[in-house]
Coordinates of C-alpha atoms in Angstrom, one line a residue:
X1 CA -21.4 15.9 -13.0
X2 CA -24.5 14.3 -14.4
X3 CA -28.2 13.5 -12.6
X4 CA -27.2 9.5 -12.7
X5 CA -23.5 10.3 -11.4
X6 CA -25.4 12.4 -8.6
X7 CA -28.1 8.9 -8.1
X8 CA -24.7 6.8 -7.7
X9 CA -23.3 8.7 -4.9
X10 CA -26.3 8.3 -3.1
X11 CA -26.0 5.0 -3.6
X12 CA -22.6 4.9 -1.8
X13 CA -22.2 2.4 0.5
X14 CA -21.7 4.0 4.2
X15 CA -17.9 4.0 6.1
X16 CA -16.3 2.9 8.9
X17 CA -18.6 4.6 11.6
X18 CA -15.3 5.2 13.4
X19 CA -13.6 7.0 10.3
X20 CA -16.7 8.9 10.1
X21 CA -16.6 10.4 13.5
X22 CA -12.7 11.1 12.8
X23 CA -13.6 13.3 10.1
X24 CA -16.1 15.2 11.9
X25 CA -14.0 15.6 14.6
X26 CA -11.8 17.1 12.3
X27 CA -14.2 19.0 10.7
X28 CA -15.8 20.6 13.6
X29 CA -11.7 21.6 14.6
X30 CA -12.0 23.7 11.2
X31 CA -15.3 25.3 12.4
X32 CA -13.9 26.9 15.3
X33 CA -11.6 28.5 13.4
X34 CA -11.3 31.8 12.7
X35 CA -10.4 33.6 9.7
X36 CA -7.6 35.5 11.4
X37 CA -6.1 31.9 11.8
X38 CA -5.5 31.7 8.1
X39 CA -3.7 35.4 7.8
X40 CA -0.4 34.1 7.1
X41 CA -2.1 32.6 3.6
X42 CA -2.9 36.0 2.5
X43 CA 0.6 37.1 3.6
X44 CA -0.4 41.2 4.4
X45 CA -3.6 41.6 2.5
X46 CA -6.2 39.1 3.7
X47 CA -8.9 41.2 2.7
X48 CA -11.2 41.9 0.2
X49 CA -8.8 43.1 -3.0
X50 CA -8.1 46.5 -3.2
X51 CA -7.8 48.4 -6.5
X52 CA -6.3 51.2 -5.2
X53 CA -3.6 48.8 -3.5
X54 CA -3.6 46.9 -6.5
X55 CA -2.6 49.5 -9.0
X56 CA 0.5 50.6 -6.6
X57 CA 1.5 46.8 -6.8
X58 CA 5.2 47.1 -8.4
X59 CA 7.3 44.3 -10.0
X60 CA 10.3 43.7 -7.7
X61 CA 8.5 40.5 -6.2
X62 CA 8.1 38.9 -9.4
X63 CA 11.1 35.6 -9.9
X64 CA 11.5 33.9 -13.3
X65 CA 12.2 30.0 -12.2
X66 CA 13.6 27.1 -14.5
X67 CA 13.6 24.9 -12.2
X68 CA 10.5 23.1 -11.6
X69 CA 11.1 19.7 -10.1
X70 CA 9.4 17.3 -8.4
X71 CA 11.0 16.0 -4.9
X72 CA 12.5 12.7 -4.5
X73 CA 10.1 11.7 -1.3
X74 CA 7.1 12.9 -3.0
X75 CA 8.1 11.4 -6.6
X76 CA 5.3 8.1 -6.0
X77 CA 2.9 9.5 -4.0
X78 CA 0.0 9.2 -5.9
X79 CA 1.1 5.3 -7.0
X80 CA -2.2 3.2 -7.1
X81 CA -4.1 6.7 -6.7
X82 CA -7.0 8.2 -9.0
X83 CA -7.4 12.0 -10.0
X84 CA -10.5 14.0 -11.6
X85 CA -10.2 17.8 -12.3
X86 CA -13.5 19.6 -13.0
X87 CA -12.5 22.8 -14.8
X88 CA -14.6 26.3 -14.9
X89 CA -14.2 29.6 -17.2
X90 CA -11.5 30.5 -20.0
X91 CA -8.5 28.5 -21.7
X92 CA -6.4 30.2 -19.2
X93 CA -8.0 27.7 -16.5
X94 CA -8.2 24.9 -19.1
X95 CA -4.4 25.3 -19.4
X96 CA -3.9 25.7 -15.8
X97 CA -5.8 22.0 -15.6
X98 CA -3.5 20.7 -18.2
X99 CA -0.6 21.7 -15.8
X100 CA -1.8 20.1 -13.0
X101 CA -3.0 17.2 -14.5
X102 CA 0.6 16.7 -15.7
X103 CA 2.3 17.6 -11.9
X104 CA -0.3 14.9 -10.8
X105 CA 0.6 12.7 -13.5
X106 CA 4.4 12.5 -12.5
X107 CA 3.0 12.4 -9.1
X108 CA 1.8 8.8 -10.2
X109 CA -1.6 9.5 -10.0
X110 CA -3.9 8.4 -12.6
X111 CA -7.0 10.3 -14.6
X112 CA -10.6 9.0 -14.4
X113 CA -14.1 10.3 -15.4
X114 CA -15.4 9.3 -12.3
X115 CA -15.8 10.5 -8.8
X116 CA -16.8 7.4 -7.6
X117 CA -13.2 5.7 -7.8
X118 CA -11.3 9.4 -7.5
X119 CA -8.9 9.7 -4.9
X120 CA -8.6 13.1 -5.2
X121 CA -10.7 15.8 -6.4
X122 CA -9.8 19.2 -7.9
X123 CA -12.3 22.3 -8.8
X124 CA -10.4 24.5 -10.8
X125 CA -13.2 27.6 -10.2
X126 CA -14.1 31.0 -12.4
X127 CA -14.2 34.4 -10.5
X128 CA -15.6 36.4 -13.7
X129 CA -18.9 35.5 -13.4
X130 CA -21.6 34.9 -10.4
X131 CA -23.1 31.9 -12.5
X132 CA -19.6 30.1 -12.6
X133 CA -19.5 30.8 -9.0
X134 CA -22.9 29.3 -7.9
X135 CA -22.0 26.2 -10.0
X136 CA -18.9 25.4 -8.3
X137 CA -20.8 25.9 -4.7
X138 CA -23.1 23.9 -6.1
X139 CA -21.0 20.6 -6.7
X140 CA -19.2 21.3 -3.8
X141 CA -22.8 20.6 -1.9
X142 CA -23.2 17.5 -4.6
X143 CA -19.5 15.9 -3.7
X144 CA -20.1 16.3 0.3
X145 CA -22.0 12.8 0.8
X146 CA -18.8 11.3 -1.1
X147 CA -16.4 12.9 1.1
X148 CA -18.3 11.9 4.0
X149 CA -19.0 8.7 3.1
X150 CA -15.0 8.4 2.0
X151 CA -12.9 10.3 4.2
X152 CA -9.8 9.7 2.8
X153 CA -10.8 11.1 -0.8
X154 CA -9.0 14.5 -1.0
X155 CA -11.1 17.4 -2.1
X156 CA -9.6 20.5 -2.9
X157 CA -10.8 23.8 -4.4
X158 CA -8.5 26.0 -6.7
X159 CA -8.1 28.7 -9.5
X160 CA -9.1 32.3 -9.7
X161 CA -12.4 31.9 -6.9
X162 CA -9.8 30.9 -4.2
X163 CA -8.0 34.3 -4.5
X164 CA -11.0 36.3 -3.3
X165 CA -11.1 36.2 0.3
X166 CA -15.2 36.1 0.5
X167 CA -15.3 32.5 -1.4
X168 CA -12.4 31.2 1.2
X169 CA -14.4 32.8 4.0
X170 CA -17.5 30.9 2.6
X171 CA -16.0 27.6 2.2
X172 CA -14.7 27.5 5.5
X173 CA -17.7 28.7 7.1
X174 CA -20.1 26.3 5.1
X175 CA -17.7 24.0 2.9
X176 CA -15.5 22.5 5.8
X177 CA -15.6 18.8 4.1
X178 CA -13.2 20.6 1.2
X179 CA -9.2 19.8 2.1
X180 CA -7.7 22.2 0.0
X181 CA -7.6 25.3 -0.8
X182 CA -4.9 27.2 -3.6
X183 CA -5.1 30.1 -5.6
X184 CA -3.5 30.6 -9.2
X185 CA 0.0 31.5 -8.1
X186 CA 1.2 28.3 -6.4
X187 CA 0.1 25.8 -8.7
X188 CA 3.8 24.4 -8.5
X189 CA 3.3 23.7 -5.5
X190 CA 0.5 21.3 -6.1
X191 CA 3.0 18.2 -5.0
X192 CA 3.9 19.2 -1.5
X193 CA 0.3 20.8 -0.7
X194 CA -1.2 17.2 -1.5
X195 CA 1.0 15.9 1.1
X196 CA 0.0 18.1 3.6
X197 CA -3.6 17.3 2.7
X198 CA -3.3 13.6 3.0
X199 CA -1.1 13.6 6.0
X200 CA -2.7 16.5 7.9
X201 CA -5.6 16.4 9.8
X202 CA -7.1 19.9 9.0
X203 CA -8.0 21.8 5.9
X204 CA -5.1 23.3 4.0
X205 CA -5.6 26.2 3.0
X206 CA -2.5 28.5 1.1
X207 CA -3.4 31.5 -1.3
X208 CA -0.9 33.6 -1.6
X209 CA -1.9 37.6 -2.4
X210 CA 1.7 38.0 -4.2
X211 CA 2.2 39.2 -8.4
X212 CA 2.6 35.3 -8.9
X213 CA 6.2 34.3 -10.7
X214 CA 6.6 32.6 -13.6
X215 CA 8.0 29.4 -13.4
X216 CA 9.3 27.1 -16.6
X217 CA 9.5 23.5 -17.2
X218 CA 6.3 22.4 -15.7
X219 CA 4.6 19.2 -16.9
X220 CA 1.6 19.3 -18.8
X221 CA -1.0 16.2 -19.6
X222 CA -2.5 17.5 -23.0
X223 CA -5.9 16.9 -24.2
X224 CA -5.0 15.1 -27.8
X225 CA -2.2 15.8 -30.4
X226 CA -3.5 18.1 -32.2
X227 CA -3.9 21.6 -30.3
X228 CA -2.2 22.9 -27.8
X229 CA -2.0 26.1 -25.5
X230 CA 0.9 28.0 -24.7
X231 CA 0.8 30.7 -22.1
X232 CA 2.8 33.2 -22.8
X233 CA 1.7 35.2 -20.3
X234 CA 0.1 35.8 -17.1
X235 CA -2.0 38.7 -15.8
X236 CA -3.4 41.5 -16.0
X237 CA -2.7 45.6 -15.8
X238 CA -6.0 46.7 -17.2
X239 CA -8.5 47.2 -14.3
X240 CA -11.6 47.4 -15.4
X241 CA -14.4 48.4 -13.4
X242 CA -16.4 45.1 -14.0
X243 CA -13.4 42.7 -13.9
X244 CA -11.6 40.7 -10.7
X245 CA -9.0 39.4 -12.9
X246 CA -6.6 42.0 -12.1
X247 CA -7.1 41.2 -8.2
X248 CA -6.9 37.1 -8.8
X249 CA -4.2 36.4 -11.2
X250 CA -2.0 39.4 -10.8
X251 CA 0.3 41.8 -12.6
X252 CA 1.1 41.5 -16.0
X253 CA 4.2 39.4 -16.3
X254 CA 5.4 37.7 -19.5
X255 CA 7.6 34.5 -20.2
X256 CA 11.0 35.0 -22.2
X257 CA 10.4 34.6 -25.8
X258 CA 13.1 31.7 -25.7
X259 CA 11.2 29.7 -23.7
X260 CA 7.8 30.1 -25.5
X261 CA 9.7 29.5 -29.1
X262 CA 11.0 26.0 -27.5
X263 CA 7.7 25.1 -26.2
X264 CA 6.2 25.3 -29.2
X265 CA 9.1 24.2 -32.0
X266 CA 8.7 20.9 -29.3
X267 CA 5.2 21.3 -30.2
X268 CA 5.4 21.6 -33.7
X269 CA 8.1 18.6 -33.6
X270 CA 5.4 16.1 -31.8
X271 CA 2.7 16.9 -35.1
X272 CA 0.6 19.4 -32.9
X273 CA -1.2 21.0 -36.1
X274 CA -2.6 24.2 -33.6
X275 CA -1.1 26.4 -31.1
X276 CA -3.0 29.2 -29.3
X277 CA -1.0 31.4 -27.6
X278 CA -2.6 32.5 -24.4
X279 CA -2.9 35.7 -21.5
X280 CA -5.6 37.4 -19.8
X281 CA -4.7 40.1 -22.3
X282 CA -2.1 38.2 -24.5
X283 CA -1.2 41.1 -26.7
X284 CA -0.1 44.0 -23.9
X285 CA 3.0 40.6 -23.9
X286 CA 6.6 41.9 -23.5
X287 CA 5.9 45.6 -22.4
X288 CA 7.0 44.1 -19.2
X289 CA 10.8 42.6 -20.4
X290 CA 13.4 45.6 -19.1
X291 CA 16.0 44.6 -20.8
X292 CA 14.0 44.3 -24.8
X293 CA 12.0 46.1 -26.8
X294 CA 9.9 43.0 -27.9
X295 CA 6.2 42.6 -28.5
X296 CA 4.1 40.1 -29.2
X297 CA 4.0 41.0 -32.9
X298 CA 8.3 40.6 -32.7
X299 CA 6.8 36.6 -31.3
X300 CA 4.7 35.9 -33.8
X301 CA 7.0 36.8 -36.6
X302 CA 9.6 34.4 -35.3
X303 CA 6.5 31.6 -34.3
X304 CA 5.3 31.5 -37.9
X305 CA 9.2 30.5 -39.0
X306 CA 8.3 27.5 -37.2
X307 CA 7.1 24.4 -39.3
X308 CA 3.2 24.5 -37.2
X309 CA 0.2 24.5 -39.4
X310 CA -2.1 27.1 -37.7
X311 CA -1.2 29.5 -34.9
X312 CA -3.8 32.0 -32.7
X313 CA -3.8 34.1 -29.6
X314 CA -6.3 35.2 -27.1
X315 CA -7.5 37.7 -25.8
X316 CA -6.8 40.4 -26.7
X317 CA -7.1 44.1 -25.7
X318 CA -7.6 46.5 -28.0
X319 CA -5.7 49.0 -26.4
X320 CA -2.7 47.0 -26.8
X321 CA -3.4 46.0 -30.5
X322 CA -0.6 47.8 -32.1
X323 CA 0.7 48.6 -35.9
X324 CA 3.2 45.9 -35.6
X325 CA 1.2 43.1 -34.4
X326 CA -1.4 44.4 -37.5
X327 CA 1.7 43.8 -40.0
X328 CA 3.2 40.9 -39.0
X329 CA -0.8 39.3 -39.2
X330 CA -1.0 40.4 -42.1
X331 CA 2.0 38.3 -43.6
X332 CA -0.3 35.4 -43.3
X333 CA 1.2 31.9 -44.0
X334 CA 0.3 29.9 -40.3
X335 CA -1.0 33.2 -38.5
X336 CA -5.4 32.4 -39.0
X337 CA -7.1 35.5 -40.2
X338 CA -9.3 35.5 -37.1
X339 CA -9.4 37.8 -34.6
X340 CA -11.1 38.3 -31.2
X341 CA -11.3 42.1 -30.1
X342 CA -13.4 42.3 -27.0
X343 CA -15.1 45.8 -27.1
X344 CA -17.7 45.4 -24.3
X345 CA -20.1 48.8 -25.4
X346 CA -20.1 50.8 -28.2
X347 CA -20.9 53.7 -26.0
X348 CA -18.1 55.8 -25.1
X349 CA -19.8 56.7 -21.7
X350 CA -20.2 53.8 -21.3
X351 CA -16.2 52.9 -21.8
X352 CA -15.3 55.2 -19.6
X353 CA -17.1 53.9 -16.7
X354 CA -15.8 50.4 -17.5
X355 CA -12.3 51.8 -17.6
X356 CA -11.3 50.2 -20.8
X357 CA -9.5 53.3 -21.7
X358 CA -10.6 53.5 -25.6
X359 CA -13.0 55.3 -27.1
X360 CA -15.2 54.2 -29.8
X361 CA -14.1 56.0 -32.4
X362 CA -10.5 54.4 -31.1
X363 CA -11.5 51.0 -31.6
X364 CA -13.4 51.4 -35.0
X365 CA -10.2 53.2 -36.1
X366 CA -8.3 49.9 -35.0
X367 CA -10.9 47.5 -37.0
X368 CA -10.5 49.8 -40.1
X369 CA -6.5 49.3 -39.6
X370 CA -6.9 45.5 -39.5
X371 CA -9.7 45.3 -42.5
X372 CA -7.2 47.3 -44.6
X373 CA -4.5 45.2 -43.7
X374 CA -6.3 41.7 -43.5
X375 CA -9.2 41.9 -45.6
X376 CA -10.2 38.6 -45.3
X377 CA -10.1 38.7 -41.4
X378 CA -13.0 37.3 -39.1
X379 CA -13.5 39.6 -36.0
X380 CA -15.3 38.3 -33.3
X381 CA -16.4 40.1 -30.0
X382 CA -17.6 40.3 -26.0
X383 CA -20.3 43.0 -25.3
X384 CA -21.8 43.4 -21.6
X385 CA -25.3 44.9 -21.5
X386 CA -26.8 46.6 -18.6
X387 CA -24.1 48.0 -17.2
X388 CA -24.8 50.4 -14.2
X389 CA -26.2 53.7 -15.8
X390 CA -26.1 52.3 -19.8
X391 CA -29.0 54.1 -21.0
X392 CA -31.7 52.8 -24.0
X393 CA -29.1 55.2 -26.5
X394 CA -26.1 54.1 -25.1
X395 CA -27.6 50.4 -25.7
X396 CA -28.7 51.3 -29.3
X397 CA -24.8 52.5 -29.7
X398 CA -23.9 49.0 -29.3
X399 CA -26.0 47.3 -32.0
X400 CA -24.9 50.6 -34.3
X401 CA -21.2 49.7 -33.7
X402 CA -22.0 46.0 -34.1
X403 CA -23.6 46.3 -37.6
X404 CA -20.6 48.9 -38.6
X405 CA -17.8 46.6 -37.2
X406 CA -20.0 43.3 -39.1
X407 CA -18.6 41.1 -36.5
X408 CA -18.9 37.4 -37.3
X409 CA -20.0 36.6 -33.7
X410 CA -19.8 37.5 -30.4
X411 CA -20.0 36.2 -26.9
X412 CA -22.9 38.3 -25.2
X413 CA -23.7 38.7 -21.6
X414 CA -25.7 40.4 -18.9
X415 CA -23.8 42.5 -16.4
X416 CA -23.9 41.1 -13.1
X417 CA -21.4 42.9 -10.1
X418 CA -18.2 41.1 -8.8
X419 CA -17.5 41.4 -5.0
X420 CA -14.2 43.2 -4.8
X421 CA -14.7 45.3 -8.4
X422 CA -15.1 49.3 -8.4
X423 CA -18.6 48.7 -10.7
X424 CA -19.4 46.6 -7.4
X425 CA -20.0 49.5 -5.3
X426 CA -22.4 51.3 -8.1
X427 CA -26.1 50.9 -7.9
X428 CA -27.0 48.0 -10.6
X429 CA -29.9 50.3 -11.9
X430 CA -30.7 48.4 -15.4
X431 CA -34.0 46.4 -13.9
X432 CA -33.3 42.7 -15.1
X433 CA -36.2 42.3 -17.5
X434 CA -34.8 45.9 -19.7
X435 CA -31.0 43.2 -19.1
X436 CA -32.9 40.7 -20.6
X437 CA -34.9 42.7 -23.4
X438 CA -31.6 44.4 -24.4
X439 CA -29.4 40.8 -24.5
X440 CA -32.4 39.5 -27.1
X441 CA -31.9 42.0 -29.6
X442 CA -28.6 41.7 -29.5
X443 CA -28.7 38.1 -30.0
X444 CA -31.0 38.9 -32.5
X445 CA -28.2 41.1 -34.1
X446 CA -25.5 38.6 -33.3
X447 CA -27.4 35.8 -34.6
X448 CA -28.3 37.6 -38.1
X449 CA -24.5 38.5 -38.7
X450 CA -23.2 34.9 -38.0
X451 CA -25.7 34.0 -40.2
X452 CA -24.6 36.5 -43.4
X453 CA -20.9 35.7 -42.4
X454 CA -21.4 32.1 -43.4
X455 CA -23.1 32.4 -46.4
X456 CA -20.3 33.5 -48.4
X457 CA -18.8 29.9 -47.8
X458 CA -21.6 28.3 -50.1
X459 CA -19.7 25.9 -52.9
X460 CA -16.3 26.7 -51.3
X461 CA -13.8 24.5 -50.8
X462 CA -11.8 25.3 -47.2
X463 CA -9.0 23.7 -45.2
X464 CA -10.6 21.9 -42.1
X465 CA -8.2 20.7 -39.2
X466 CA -10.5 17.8 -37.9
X467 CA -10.5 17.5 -34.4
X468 CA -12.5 14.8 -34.0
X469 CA -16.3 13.5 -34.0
X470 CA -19.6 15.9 -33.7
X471 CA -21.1 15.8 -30.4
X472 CA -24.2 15.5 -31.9
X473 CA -23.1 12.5 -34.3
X474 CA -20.2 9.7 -33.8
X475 CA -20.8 9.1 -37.4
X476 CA -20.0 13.2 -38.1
X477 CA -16.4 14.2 -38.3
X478 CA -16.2 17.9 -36.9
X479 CA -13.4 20.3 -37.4
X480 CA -12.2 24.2 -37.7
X481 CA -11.3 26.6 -40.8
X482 CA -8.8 29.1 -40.3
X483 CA -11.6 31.9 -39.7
X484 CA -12.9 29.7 -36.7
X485 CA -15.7 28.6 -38.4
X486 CA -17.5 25.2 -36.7
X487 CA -17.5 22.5 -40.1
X488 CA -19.5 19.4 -39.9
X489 CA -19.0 16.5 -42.7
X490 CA -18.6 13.0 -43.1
X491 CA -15.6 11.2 -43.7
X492 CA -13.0 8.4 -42.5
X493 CA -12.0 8.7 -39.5
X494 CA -8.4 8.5 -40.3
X495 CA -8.3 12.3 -41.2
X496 CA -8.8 13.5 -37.8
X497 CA -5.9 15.2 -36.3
X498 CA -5.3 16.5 -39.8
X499 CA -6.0 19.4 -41.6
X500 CA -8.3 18.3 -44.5
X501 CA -10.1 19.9 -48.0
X502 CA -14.2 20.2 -47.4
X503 CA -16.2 21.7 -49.8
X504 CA -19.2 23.6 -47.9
X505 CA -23.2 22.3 -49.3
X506 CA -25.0 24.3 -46.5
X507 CA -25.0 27.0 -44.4
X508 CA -26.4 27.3 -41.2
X509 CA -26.1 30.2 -38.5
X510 CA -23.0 29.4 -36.4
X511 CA -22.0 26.3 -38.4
X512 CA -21.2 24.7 -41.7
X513 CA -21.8 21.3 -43.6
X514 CA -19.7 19.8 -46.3
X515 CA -18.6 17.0 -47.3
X516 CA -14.3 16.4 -48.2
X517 CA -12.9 17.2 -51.4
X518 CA -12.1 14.9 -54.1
X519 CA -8.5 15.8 -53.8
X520 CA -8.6 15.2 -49.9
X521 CA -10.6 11.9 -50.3
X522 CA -8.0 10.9 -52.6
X523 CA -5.0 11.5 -50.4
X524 CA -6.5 9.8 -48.0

């Protein structure tokens, strides 16, 4: 939300004193409540999560549904009716929003920009980082004069924040003008938890501590033609000490290749030029199928069969990055040479204390198995710095492993503790100005490499997929090359949504200019 979409809600006409003073009758109903009144949402473990719990959690639970539907009573509710999403953290929650936007959409509701003429209201929330937290807080304090001064307008909070029991506690406690609250298991059940919402006169509130099941066949409103992403699965086994993911999206479960290969030869077959295949740690897919021995390098060698221009996954693990997946990249053809291999410290100390359960002599191993293999490969990264204890060698371990690895980029952060995560309970010893200190010469580092990478495509001619206009510029057409590398150039607009030939006249450090090809001008 912007400063002037803020000054317009100010501007918001008061309501109906009467239905104002129904709301806070209602409101002040959800005050008195206590959190042992919302238990059965949390089924047996309303509480903070539990890693040791958490590890013991088994698979039994876990149902594979085809059946997603949409009931008959519920099929118009949302006729005449206006919906905004507001969407916080990785593709995994971007995806999630194009799922609900699509439940909503058959629903009957409509999409708008603005909260002014929204009818209901969805934050899909972050739990990996405090910042992503404090923001959705934040609007939540920004949407309350709306709510008040529109009492009908459904409000609802969602996604990974509403699986830990502190934020729920908090929103109760200070947030009471939000209606809804779900978690990332029960997004199916987005239709009947709307009714409640607008029929009931309290705060709904159902998160449900569960593995999560994976259910087929739900709608999806994409953003554009031209990429898509695919979840193949959900979860996460890995535990690391930093990380709630574990505790908010739950075990590791993966879809049946079948389904996946459908989604995306329906995909291919409606001129999507891009699919990234998605998970919280997309490559440990199929080691959860009983009855195969399958692996997500056994998917991509059938997915790049399939007539789709460009295919990618995220994120990866690199404990999970195995010799098969390695040789079936390596085949090329519509698999990008880019990869993104989170290593998080170059310290193995350090490792150890994050649980990541490699070393790094393991993971340089790995990157000399994939340069060997894919020469041409762009690797990209995530390092934390500051974890609890990381010393100024441990710290100079990192930039050593960067410069040896020669990452073409990475996404850099300061460690900050996660309520509910074993580094939690450690004292966060790194003062914040040594964080900071440490995080600038990484950049630094990051910065310079990005900056080398790109050089080498001076004078080149490279295939762009043009996605659409530069932020920056309308009059700029901005697209991708297979390495993930940001191209800006001018041309006709007719060429976005396809994959065009741009030869490269300057470098910069995380982006390229060009201008197209004479070949590609003269196709088009």
């Amino acid at each position: 939300m912007n400063e002037q979409q803020r000054k317009e809600m100010s501007q918001i006409r008061q309501g109906n004193p009467a239905d104002v003073k129904s709301e806070q009758d209602n409101l002040e109903r959800i005050k008195n409540k206590k959190p042992d009144d919302f238990v059965k949402y949390f089924q047996t473990t309303y509480e903070t999560p539990n890693l040791n719990k958490a590890r013991k959690r088994g698979k039994q639970d876990i149902k594979y549904h085809e059946d997603f539907t949409i009931p008959d009573e519920l099929q118009n509710i949302g006729q005449g009716k206006k919906y905004l999403i507001r969407t916080y953290g990785c593709q995994m929650n971007e995806h999630d929003t194009e799922v609900m936007a699509g439940i909503l959409t058959e629903l009957g509701f409509e999409s708008t920009s603005d909260a002014n003429e929204a009818d209901i209201i969805l934050l899909n929330t972050c739990a990996i980082r405090e910042n992503a937290e404090n923001k959705v807080f934040g609007e939540l304090g920004h949407l309350k004069p709306l709510k008040q001064n529109r009492p009908d307008l459904i409000l609802g909070v969602c996604g990974c924040m509403s699986q830990e029991e502190s934020v729920v506690n908090k929103i109760l406690e200070k947030h009471q003008h939000v209606d809804l609250i779900f978690g990332t298991h029960n997004i199916h059940r987005l239709p009947q938890l709307i009714q409640e919402a607008i029929f009931g006169k309290e705060m709904v509130v159902e998160v449900w501590s569960k593995e999560g099941d994976v259910i087929e066949n739900l709608p999806k409103a994409r953003n554009g033609k031209t990429k898509a992403w695919v979840n193949i699965m959900y979860g996460c086994d890995k535990f690391c000490t930093y990380c709630i993911v574990p505790m908010t999206r739950g075990k590791e479960r993966s879809r049946r290749p079948e389904d996946i290969i459908q989604e995306i030869r329906h995909l291919a077959a409606q001129g999507y030029q891009e699919v990234t295949l998605l998970g919280q740690n997309v490559n440990a897919y199929g080691k959860d199928l009983a009855d195969m021995d399958y692996g997500l390098g056994d998917l991509m060698d059938e997915i790049r069969k399939i007539d789709i221009p460009r295919v990618r996954f995220t994120t990866s693990h690199p404990r999970d990055f195995d010799d098969r997946l390695i040789e079936v990249l390596a085949k090329g053809g519509n698999l990008m040479p880019y990869i993104h291999l989170p290593v998080q410290s170059g310290s193995s100390e350090v490792l150890k204390r994050m649980n990541r359960k490699y070393t790094r002599e393991s993971y340089l191993e790995l990157v000399r198995k994939i340069k060997k293999a894919i020469p041409h490969a762009a690797l990209t990264t995530d390092i934390i710095v500051g974890f609890p204890n990381e010393t100024e060698e441990q710290f100079e371990e990192t930039m050593t492993l960067y410069e040896e690895v020669g990452f073409e980029g990475a996404y850099t952060f300061i460690y900050s503790p996660r309520e509910g995560t074993p580094a939690a309970k450690k004292e966060d010893n790194v003062p914040m100005d040594v964080k900071k200190q440490r995080l600038y010469r990484l950049n630094e580092r990051v910065n310079q490499y990005s900056r080398e990478a790109l050089k080498k495509y001076q004078d080149q001619v490279v295939d762009v997929l043009v996605e659409g206009e530069s932020k920056n510029n309308p009059d700029v057409l901005a697209g991708y090359t297979p390495e993930s590398k940001l191209v800006n150039f001018r041309g006709p607009k007719s060429v976005i949504g396809k994959i065009v030939k741009v030869k490269i006249t300057n470098t910069k450090s995380w982006t390229l200019d060009g201008e197209m090809a004479e070949e590609a001008v003269e196709v088009n």
